[in-house]
Short mmCIF file of C-alpha atoms in Angstrom, two decimals:
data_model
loop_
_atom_site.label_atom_id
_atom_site.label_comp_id
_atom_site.label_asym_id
_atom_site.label_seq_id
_atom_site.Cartn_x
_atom_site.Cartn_y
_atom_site.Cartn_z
CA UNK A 1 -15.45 22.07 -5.64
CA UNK A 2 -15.65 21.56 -8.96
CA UNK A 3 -14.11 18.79 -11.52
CA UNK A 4 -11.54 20.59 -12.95
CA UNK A 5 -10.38 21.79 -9.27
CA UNK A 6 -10.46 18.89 -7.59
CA UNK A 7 -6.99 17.74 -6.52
CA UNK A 8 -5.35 15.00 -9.15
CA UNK A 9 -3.68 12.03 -7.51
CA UNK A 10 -0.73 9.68 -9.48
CA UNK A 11 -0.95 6.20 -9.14
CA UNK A 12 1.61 3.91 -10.16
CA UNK A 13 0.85 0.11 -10.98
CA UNK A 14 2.31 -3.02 -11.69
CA UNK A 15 0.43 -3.98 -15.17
CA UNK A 16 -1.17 -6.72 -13.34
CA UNK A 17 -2.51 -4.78 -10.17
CA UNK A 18 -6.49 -4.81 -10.23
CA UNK A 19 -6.76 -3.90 -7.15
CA UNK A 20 -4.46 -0.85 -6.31
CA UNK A 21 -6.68 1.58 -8.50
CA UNK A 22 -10.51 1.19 -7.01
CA UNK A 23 -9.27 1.02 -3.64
CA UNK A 24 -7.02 4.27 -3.72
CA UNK A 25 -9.89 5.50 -5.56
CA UNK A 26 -12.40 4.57 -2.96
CA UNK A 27 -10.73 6.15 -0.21
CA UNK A 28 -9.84 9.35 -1.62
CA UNK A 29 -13.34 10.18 -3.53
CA UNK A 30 -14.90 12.65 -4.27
CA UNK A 31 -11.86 14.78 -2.35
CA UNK A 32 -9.30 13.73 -5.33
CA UNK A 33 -9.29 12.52 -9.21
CA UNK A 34 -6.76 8.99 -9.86
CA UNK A 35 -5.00 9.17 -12.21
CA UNK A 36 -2.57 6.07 -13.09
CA UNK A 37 0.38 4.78 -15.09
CA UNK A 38 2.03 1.63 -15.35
CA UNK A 39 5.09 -0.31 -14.95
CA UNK A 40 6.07 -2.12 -18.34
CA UNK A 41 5.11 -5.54 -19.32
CA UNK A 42 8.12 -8.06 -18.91
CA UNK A 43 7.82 -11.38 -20.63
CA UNK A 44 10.09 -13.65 -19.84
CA UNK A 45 11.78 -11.93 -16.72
CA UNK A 46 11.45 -13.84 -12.56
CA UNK A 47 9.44 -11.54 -9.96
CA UNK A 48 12.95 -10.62 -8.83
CA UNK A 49 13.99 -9.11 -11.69
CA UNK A 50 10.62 -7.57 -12.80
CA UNK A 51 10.69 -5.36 -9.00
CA UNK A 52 14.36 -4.54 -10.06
CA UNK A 53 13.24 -3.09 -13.34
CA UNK A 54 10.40 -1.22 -11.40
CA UNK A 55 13.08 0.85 -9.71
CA UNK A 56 15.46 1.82 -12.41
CA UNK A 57 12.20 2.49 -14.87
CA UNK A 58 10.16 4.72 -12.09
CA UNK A 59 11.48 8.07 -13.19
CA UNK A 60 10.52 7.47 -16.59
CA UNK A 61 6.97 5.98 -15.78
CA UNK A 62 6.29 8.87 -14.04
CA UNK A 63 7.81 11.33 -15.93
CA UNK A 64 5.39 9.52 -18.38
CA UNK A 65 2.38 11.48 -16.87
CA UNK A 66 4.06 14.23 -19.14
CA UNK A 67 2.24 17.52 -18.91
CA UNK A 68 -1.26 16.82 -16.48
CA UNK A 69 -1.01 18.77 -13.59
CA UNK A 70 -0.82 16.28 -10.22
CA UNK A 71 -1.20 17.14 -6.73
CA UNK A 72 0.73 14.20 -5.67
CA UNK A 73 1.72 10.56 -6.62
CA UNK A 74 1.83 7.15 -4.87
CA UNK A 75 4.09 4.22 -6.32
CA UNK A 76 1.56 1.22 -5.74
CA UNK A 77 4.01 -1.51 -5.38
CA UNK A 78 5.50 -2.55 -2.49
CA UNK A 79 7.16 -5.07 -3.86
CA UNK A 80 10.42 -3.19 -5.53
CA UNK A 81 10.71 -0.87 -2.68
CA UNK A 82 11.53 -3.88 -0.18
CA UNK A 83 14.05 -4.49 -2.82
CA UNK A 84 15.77 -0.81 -1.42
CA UNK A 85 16.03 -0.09 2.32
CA UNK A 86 13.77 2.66 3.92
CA UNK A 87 16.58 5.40 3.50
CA UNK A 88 16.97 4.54 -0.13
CA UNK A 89 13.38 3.99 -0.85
CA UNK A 90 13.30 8.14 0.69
CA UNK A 91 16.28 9.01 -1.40
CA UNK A 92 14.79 7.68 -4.53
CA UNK A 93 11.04 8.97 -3.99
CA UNK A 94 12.63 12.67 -2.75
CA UNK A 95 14.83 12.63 -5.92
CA UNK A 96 11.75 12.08 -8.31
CA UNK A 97 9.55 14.65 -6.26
CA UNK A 98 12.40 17.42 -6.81
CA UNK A 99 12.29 16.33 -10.69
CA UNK A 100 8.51 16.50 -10.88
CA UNK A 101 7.56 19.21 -8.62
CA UNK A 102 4.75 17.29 -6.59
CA UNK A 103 4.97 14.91 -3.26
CA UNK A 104 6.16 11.24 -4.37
CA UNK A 105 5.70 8.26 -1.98
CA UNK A 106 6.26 4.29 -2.39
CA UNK A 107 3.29 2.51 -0.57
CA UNK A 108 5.85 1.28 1.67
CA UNK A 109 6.93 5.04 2.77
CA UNK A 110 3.37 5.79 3.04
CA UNK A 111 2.71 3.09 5.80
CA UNK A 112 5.42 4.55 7.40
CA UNK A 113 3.83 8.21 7.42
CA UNK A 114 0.92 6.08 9.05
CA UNK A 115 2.73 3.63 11.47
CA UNK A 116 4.69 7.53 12.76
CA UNK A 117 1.23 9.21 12.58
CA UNK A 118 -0.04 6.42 14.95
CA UNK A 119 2.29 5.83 16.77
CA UNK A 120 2.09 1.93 15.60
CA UNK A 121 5.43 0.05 16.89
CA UNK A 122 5.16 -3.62 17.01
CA UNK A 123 3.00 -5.02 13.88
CA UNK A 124 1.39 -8.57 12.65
CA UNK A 125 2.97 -9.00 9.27
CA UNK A 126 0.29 -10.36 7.19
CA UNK A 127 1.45 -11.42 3.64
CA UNK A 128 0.44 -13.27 0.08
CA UNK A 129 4.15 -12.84 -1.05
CA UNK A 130 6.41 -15.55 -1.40
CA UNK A 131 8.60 -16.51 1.37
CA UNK A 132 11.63 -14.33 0.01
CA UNK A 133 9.91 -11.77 -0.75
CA UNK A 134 8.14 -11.81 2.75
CA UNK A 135 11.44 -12.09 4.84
CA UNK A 136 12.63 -8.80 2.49
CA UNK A 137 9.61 -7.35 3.45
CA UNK A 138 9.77 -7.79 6.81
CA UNK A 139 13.72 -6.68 6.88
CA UNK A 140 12.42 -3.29 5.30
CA UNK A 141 10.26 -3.00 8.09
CA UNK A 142 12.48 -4.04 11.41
CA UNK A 143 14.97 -1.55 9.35
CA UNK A 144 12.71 0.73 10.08
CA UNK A 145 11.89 0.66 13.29
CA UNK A 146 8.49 -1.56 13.66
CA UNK A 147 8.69 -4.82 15.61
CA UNK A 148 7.59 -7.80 13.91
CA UNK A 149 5.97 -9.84 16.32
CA UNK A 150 4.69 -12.49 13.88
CA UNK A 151 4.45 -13.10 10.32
CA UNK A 152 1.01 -14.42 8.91
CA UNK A 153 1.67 -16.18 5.61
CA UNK A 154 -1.68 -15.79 2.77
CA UNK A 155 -2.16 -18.33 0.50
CA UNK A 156 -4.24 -18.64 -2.87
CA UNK A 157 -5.15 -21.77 -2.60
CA UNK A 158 -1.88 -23.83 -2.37
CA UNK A 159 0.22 -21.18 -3.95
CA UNK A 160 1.60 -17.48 -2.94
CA UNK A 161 0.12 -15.00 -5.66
CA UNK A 162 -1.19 -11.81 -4.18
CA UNK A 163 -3.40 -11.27 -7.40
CA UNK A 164 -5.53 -14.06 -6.52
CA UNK A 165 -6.25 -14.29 -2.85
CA UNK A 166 -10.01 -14.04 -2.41
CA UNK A 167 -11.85 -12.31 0.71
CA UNK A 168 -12.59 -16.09 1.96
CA UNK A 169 -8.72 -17.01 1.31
CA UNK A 170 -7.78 -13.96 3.76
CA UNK A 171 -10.52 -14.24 6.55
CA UNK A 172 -9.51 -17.92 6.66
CA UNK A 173 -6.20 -17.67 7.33
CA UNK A 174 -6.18 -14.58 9.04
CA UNK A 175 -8.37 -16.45 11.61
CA UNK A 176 -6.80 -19.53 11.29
CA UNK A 177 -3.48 -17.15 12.96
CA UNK A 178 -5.01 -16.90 16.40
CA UNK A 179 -4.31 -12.93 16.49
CA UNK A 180 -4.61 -10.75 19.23
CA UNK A 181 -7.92 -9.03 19.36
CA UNK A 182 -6.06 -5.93 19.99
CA UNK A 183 -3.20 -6.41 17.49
CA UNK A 184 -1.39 -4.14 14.58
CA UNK A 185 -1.95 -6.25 11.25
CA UNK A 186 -0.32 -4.50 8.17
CA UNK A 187 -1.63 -6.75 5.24
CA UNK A 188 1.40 -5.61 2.78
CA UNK A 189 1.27 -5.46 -1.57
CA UNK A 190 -1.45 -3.72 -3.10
CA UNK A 191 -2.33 -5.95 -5.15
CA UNK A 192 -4.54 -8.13 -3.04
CA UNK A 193 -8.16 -6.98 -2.66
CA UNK A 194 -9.00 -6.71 1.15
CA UNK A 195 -11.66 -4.10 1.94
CA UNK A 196 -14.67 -6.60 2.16
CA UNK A 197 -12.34 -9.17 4.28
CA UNK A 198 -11.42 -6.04 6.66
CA UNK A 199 -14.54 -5.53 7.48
CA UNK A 200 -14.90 -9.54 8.92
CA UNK A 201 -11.60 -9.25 10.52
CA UNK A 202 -12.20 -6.18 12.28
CA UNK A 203 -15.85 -7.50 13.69
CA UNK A 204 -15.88 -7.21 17.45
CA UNK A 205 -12.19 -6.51 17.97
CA UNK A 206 -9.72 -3.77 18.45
CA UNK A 207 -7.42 -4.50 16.10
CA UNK A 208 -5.68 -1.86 14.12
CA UNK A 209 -5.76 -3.35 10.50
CA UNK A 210 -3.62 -1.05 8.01
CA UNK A 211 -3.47 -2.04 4.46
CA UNK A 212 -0.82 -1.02 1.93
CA UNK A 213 -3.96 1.06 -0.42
CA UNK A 214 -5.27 2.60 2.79
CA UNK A 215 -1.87 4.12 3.85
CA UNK A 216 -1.11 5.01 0.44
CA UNK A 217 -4.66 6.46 0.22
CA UNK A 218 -4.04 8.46 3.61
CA UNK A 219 -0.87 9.57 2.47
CA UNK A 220 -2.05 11.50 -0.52
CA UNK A 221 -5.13 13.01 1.58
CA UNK A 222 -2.92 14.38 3.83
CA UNK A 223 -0.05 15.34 1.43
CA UNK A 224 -2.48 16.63 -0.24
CA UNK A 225 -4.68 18.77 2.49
CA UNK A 226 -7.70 17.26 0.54
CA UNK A 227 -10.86 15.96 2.37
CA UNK A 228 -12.13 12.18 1.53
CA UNK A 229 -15.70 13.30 4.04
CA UNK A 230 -18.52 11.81 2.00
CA UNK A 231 -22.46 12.60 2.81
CA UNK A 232 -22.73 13.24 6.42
CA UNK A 233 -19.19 14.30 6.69
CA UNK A 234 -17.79 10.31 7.35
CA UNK A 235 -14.91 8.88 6.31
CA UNK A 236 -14.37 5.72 3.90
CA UNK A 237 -14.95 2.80 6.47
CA UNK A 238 -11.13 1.81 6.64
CA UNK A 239 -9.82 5.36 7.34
CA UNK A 240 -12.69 6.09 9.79
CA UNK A 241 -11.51 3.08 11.50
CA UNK A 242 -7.87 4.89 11.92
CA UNK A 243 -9.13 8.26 12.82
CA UNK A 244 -10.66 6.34 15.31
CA UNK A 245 -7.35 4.58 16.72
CA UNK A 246 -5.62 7.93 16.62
CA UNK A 247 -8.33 9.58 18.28
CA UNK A 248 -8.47 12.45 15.52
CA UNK A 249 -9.08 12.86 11.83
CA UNK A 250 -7.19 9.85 9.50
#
């Protein structure tokens, strides 16, 4: 495969996301390019209204990717799409696809496409948002079909900001929870790093631990019919571990 043939993946990002783009990238390397555009800054405006203005602007960001041929592309931020139910997140997604001529999926959808893939029904809802934003989150979810069994709340420090929970922050409170060594955790936004704690969570357990950036990673793989093997033909660590669960490739 050469550069210029190698499939071309959308990514789009809150402006303050640093950690949407090098895990998506991670995951889907060498089998895909990243390619990204992002939401608008918006001085001045609450969360709330900020995840409103994601939706009614997503057309137009993406649309923004003008003429570069892409494969597929993934809306990194959960966020908004809580905002919509799961048949409006589809309706909004499938519009844009039909407008762009590629595959478009929220994050959310894309842990859907997993959760279905898996089989996953009843999850551990593990989030940095803020309360509101969690209990929307985990409405989207039940809407859905998935069974919250319990809600883990993240904390930076003594505040709720996904941007700045730190691998120590997660494994701490994550452990703190008392979870299941065989549970479903779904660690929801994509804007909170979480490969390194993963791998410290997922020590000497069972646990299925799905991520927002992993789903949306193994959404555009298989969207995508694109390979992520690196040397030796193995997967990225966190979508071996699924192909694992599942018993076949991620």
């Amino acid at each position: 495969m050469t550069m210029h043939s190698t499939a071309r993946l959308g990514v789009v990002v809150p402006s303050g996301n640093a950690a949407a783009e090098p895990e998506i990238a991670r995951l889907t390397a060498p089998a895909m390019h990243l390619h990204t555009s992002r939401f608008p800054v918006l001085p001045g405006r609450t969360l709330r209204e900020r995840l409103d203005v994601y939706n009614e602007q997503l057309p137009d960001v993406i649309a923004g990717f003008g003429g570069l041929a892409l494969d597929a592309v993934v809306v990194a931020c959960s966020g908004s799409h809580y905002l919509l139910d799961p048949g409006g997140d589809r309706e909004l997604c499938d519009r844009i696809a039909q407008t762009s001529g590629h595959p478009v999926a929220s994050s959310t959808l894309a842990t859907l496409d997993t959760c279905t893939d898996l089989g996953l029904t009843d999850i551990v809802l593990v989030s940095p948002y803020e309360p509101w934003l969690t209990e929307l989150s985990a409405q989207y979810w039940q809407k859905a079909g998935l069974n919250i069994t319990r809600v883990v709340p993240v904390r930076a420090g003594e505040r709720f900001s996904p941007y700045d929970v730190t691998t120590d922050d997660l494994v701490r409170q994550v452990g703190a929870a008392g979870i299941a060594p065989d549970a479903t955790l779904l660690f929801t936004g994509t804007g909170m790093f979480t490969f390194e704690a993963l791998e410290r969570i997922g020590d000497g357990n069972d646990r299925t631990l799905l991520t927002s950036n992993i789903c949306s990673a193994r959404w555009a793989l298989k969207h995508t019919d694109a390979t992520p093997a690196g040397p030796g033909g193995t997967l990225p660590g966190p979508l071996q571990r699924l192909a694992d669960r599942a018993g076949s490739p991620a």
